[in-house]
mmCIF file of C-alpha atoms and ligand atoms in Angstrom:
data_model
loop_
_atom_site.group_PDB
_atom_site.id
_atom_site.type_symbol
_atom_site.label_atom_id
_atom_site.label_comp_id
_atom_site.label_asym_id
_atom_site.label_seq_id
_atom_site.Cartn_x
_atom_site.Cartn_y
_atom_site.Cartn_z
ATOM 1 C CA MET A 1 66.161 101.032 130.018
ATOM 2 C CA GLN A 2 67.004 98.948 126.662
ATOM 3 C CA ALA A 3 69.737 99.970 124.696
ATOM 4 C CA MET A 4 69.946 102.079 122.191
ATOM 5 C CA SER A 5 69.000 100.630 118.950
ATOM 6 C CA GLU A 6 71.426 100.411 115.633
ATOM 7 C CA THR A 7 69.100 102.627 113.440
ATOM 8 C CA GLU A 8 69.357 106.023 116.125
ATOM 9 C CA ALA A 9 72.129 108.621 115.847
ATOM 10 C CA ASP A 10 74.812 107.490 118.121
ATOM 11 C CA PRO A 11 75.899 110.949 119.679
ATOM 12 C CA ALA A 12 80.065 110.198 119.327
ATOM 13 C CA LEU A 13 80.145 109.429 115.884
ATOM 14 C CA LEU A 14 81.998 111.425 113.775
ATOM 15 C CA PRO A 15 79.234 113.244 111.100
ATOM 16 C CA ILE A 16 80.671 112.766 107.549
ATOM 17 C CA LEU A 17 80.227 115.836 105.401
ATOM 18 C CA ILE A 18 78.111 115.589 101.870
ATOM 19 C CA ALA A 19 79.194 117.471 99.152
ATOM 20 C CA PRO A 20 78.972 120.227 97.787
ATOM 21 C CA HIS A 21 80.782 121.274 101.785
ATOM 22 C CA LYS A 22 83.501 124.082 101.847
ATOM 23 C CA THR A 23 86.343 122.046 103.345
ATOM 24 C CA LEU A 24 85.470 118.807 100.819
ATOM 25 C CA LYS A 25 87.194 121.173 98.516
ATOM 26 C CA THR A 26 90.210 122.384 100.488
ATOM 27 C CA LYS A 27 94.152 121.082 100.124
ATOM 28 C CA ALA A 28 94.609 119.406 103.464
ATOM 29 C CA ARG A 29 97.499 120.978 104.971
ATOM 30 C CA PRO A 30 101.165 117.951 105.716
ATOM 31 C CA VAL A 31 100.837 116.665 109.422
ATOM 32 C CA VAL A 32 103.217 118.277 111.518
ATOM 33 C CA ASP A 33 104.223 116.906 115.033
ATOM 34 C CA ALA A 34 102.414 119.054 116.489
ATOM 35 C CA ASP A 35 99.100 117.039 115.210
ATOM 36 C CA MET A 36 99.950 113.930 116.315
ATOM 37 C CA ASP A 37 97.482 114.184 119.634
ATOM 38 C CA ARG A 38 94.660 115.178 117.624
ATOM 39 C CA VAL A 39 95.589 112.612 115.069
ATOM 40 C CA ARG A 40 95.560 109.931 118.005
ATOM 41 C CA VAL A 41 92.431 111.228 119.206
ATOM 42 C CA LEU A 42 90.638 111.139 115.108
ATOM 43 C CA VAL A 43 91.860 108.339 114.257
ATOM 44 C CA PRO A 44 89.638 105.540 115.492
ATOM 45 C CA ARG A 45 86.522 108.249 115.711
ATOM 46 C CA MET A 46 87.664 107.863 111.915
ATOM 47 C CA PHE A 47 87.132 103.631 111.124
ATOM 48 C CA ALA A 48 84.158 103.862 114.273
ATOM 49 C CA ALA A 49 82.085 106.062 111.303
ATOM 50 C CA MET A 50 83.717 104.353 108.313
ATOM 51 C CA TYR A 51 82.602 101.093 109.794
ATOM 52 C CA LYS A 52 79.481 102.229 110.146
ATOM 53 C CA ALA A 53 78.637 103.851 107.031
ATOM 54 C CA PRO A 54 79.749 101.490 105.426
ATOM 55 C CA GLY A 55 82.990 102.275 103.289
ATOM 56 C CA ILE A 56 86.346 101.459 102.751
ATOM 57 C CA GLY A 57 88.627 104.565 103.057
ATOM 58 C CA LEU A 58 87.659 107.656 104.545
ATOM 59 C CA ALA A 59 89.841 111.179 104.066
ATOM 60 C CA ALA A 60 89.674 114.027 106.860
ATOM 61 C CA PRO A 61 88.295 116.437 104.768
ATOM 62 C CA GLN A 62 85.391 114.359 104.686
ATOM 63 C CA VAL A 63 85.235 114.691 108.722
ATOM 64 C CA ASP A 64 85.686 118.525 107.946
ATOM 65 C CA VAL A 65 89.366 117.857 109.542
ATOM 66 C CA ALA A 66 91.717 119.811 107.128
ATOM 67 C CA LEU A 67 94.567 117.389 107.663
ATOM 68 C CA ARG A 68 96.687 115.348 105.247
ATOM 69 C CA LEU A 69 95.624 111.816 106.470
ATOM 70 C CA ALA A 70 92.962 108.757 105.599
ATOM 71 C CA VAL A 71 91.768 106.245 106.855
ATOM 72 C CA ILE A 72 91.683 102.311 104.702
ATOM 73 C CA ASP A 73 90.293 98.652 105.112
ATOM 74 C CA LEU A 74 89.222 97.117 102.167
ATOM 75 C CA GLN A 75 87.077 94.407 104.744
ATOM 76 C CA THR A 76 88.528 92.161 101.847
ATOM 77 C CA ASN A 77 86.316 88.897 102.723
ATOM 78 C CA GLU A 78 84.656 90.076 105.580
ATOM 79 C CA VAL A 79 88.587 90.657 107.117
ATOM 80 C CA ARG A 80 89.808 93.687 108.710
ATOM 81 C CA LYS A 81 93.608 95.115 108.152
ATOM 82 C CA PRO A 82 92.857 98.920 109.096
ATOM 83 C CA PHE A 83 95.174 101.250 107.898
ATOM 84 C CA ALA A 84 96.032 104.562 108.294
ATOM 85 C CA MET A 85 98.504 106.837 106.429
ATOM 86 C CA ILE A 86 99.657 110.293 107.363
ATOM 87 C CA ASN A 87 100.887 112.416 104.257
ATOM 88 C CA PRO A 88 99.882 109.856 102.080
ATOM 89 C CA GLU A 89 102.403 110.809 98.446
ATOM 90 C CA ILE A 90 101.882 108.881 95.339
ATOM 91 C CA LEU A 91 105.457 107.984 93.867
ATOM 92 C CA ARG A 92 104.784 106.500 91.089
ATOM 93 C CA VAL A 93 101.408 105.464 89.018
ATOM 94 C CA SER A 94 101.538 102.863 85.894
ATOM 95 C CA GLU A 95 101.809 104.238 81.818
ATOM 96 C CA ASP A 96 98.307 101.628 82.196
ATOM 97 C CA TRP A 97 94.747 102.626 83.239
ATOM 98 C CA ALA A 98 91.831 100.988 84.562
ATOM 99 C CA THR A 99 87.942 101.750 85.233
ATOM 100 C CA ARG A 100 85.899 100.718 88.191
ATOM 101 C CA GLU A 101 83.091 101.864 89.531
ATOM 102 C CA GLU A 102 83.438 104.291 92.773
ATOM 103 C CA GLY A 103 81.568 105.859 95.050
ATOM 104 C CA CYS A 104 82.083 108.075 98.265
ATOM 105 C CA LEU A 105 80.600 108.375 101.403
ATOM 106 C CA SER A 106 80.425 112.546 101.177
ATOM 107 C CA LEU A 107 78.191 111.349 98.023
ATOM 108 C CA PRO A 108 75.461 108.646 99.588
ATOM 109 C CA ASN A 109 74.406 106.460 96.595
ATOM 110 C CA GLN A 110 76.744 107.938 94.004
ATOM 111 C CA TYR A 111 78.111 105.793 91.904
ATOM 112 C CA ALA A 112 80.414 106.305 88.163
ATOM 113 C CA ASP A 113 83.471 104.146 86.252
ATOM 114 C CA VAL A 114 85.862 105.921 87.469
ATOM 115 C CA SER A 115 89.758 105.750 85.623
ATOM 116 C CA ARG A 116 92.480 106.164 86.988
ATOM 117 C CA PRO A 117 96.176 105.360 86.625
ATOM 118 C CA ALA A 118 95.917 101.707 87.502
ATOM 119 C CA ALA A 119 98.415 100.693 90.024
ATOM 120 C CA VAL A 120 100.707 103.006 92.090
ATOM 121 C CA ARG A 121 103.533 103.446 94.729
ATOM 122 C CA VAL A 122 102.379 105.502 97.424
ATOM 123 C CA ARG A 123 104.161 106.425 100.387
ATOM 124 C CA TYR A 124 103.005 107.228 104.072
ATOM 125 C CA MET A 125 103.605 107.790 107.051
ATOM 126 C CA ASP A 126 101.604 105.541 110.032
ATOM 127 C CA LEU A 127 100.907 106.202 113.535
ATOM 128 C CA ASP A 128 103.850 105.390 115.007
ATOM 129 C CA GLY A 129 106.061 107.592 112.800
ATOM 130 C CA LYS A 130 107.135 104.702 111.072
ATOM 131 C CA ARG A 131 107.349 105.644 106.735
ATOM 132 C CA HIS A 132 105.555 102.831 104.612
ATOM 133 C CA GLU A 133 105.782 101.664 100.965
ATOM 134 C CA VAL A 134 102.538 100.381 98.935
ATOM 135 C CA GLU A 135 102.495 99.191 95.902
ATOM 136 C CA ALA A 136 98.857 98.430 94.582
ATOM 137 C CA GLU A 137 96.845 97.781 91.821
ATOM 138 C CA GLY A 138 92.926 96.956 91.521
ATOM 139 C CA LEU A 139 90.989 97.700 94.270
ATOM 140 C CA LEU A 140 92.977 99.014 96.750
ATOM 141 C CA SER A 141 94.989 100.609 93.951
ATOM 142 C CA ALA A 142 92.124 102.699 93.199
ATOM 143 C CA CYS A 143 91.471 103.587 97.118
ATOM 144 C CA LEU A 144 94.890 104.728 97.534
ATOM 145 C CA GLN A 145 94.101 107.754 94.795
ATOM 146 C CA HIS A 146 90.615 108.622 95.852
ATOM 147 C CA GLU A 147 91.467 108.682 99.539
ATOM 148 C CA ILE A 148 94.792 110.821 98.759
ATOM 149 C CA ASP A 149 92.249 113.387 95.927
ATOM 150 C CA HIS A 150 89.843 113.750 99.163
ATOM 151 C CA LEU A 151 93.571 115.744 100.939
ATOM 152 C CA ASP A 152 93.335 117.738 97.438
ATOM 153 C CA GLY A 153 90.131 118.653 97.645
ATOM 154 C CA VAL A 154 89.814 116.103 94.720
ATOM 155 C CA LEU A 155 86.312 113.941 94.404
ATOM 156 C CA PHE A 156 85.298 111.140 92.289
ATOM 157 C CA VAL A 157 82.903 112.789 90.279
ATOM 158 C CA ASP A 158 85.656 115.910 89.603
ATOM 159 C CA HIS A 159 87.666 113.004 86.949
ATOM 160 C CA LEU A 160 84.732 112.457 85.254
ATOM 161 C CA SER A 161 82.737 114.899 82.425
ATOM 162 C CA ALA A 162 81.249 118.122 83.275
ATOM 163 C CA LEU A 163 77.630 117.085 81.817
ATOM 164 C CA LYS A 164 77.506 113.167 84.125
ATOM 165 C CA ARG A 165 79.686 115.225 87.419
ATOM 166 C CA ASN A 166 76.311 118.207 87.437
ATOM 167 C CA MET A 167 73.643 115.137 86.955
ATOM 168 C CA LEU A 168 75.043 113.306 89.914
ATOM 169 C CA LEU A 169 75.791 116.116 91.791
ATOM 170 C CA ARG A 170 71.379 117.520 91.370
ATOM 171 C CA ARG A 171 70.761 113.731 92.131
ATOM 172 C CA LEU A 172 72.478 114.157 95.364
ATOM 173 C CA ALA A 173 71.123 117.321 95.874
ATOM 174 C CA LYS A 174 67.922 116.026 95.641
ATOM 175 C CA GLU A 175 67.952 113.220 97.643
ATOM 176 C CA GLN A 176 69.519 114.558 100.412
ATOM 177 C CA LYS A 177 66.794 117.742 100.030
ATOM 178 C CA GLN A 178 63.999 115.121 100.222
ATOM 179 C CA LYS A 179 65.709 113.074 103.158
ATOM 180 C CA ALA A 180 65.582 116.384 105.077
ATOM 181 C CA LEU A 181 62.309 115.972 104.310
ATOM 182 C CA ALA A 182 61.025 112.542 105.126
HETATM 183 ZN ZN1 ZN B 1 85.079 109.671 98.885
#
């Protein structure tokens, strides 16, 4: 028998929620010790879904899990450098802001310029329970803030004017409807 083609849906692949969805608007709760077995199973599946999409970050609420957990891999120069963040917190933001175009796997094909603090300092725990602090600017800074927003039920369009946000959400709804009919 022929191997399954790349284009066929992989039943093992975690589906990524598309906005609007209740979980995407929910504030996720912190991961506790009792969650760790589940988290250890979930993280590789989140990476698989993120790479497949493809994307550079994915937060647990995007796969319908309301826990404070996200995975990131900027894949700079196509080199994989994955890390998972458990209970990430923004410790400090810079006074200067930066604007860059963002997209989101939960709002496929929708992009807009988003302004955020240019640099951040973030603390998180890894899968081994080790604490890390990262100082980031540029794409990583935006990505960290974007993913941590997801844990608070905030999407990048929530940083835009109501006019722009509604335009993107309407366009997304229209495209999703067309996709469902296709
Ligand atoms: Zn996103």
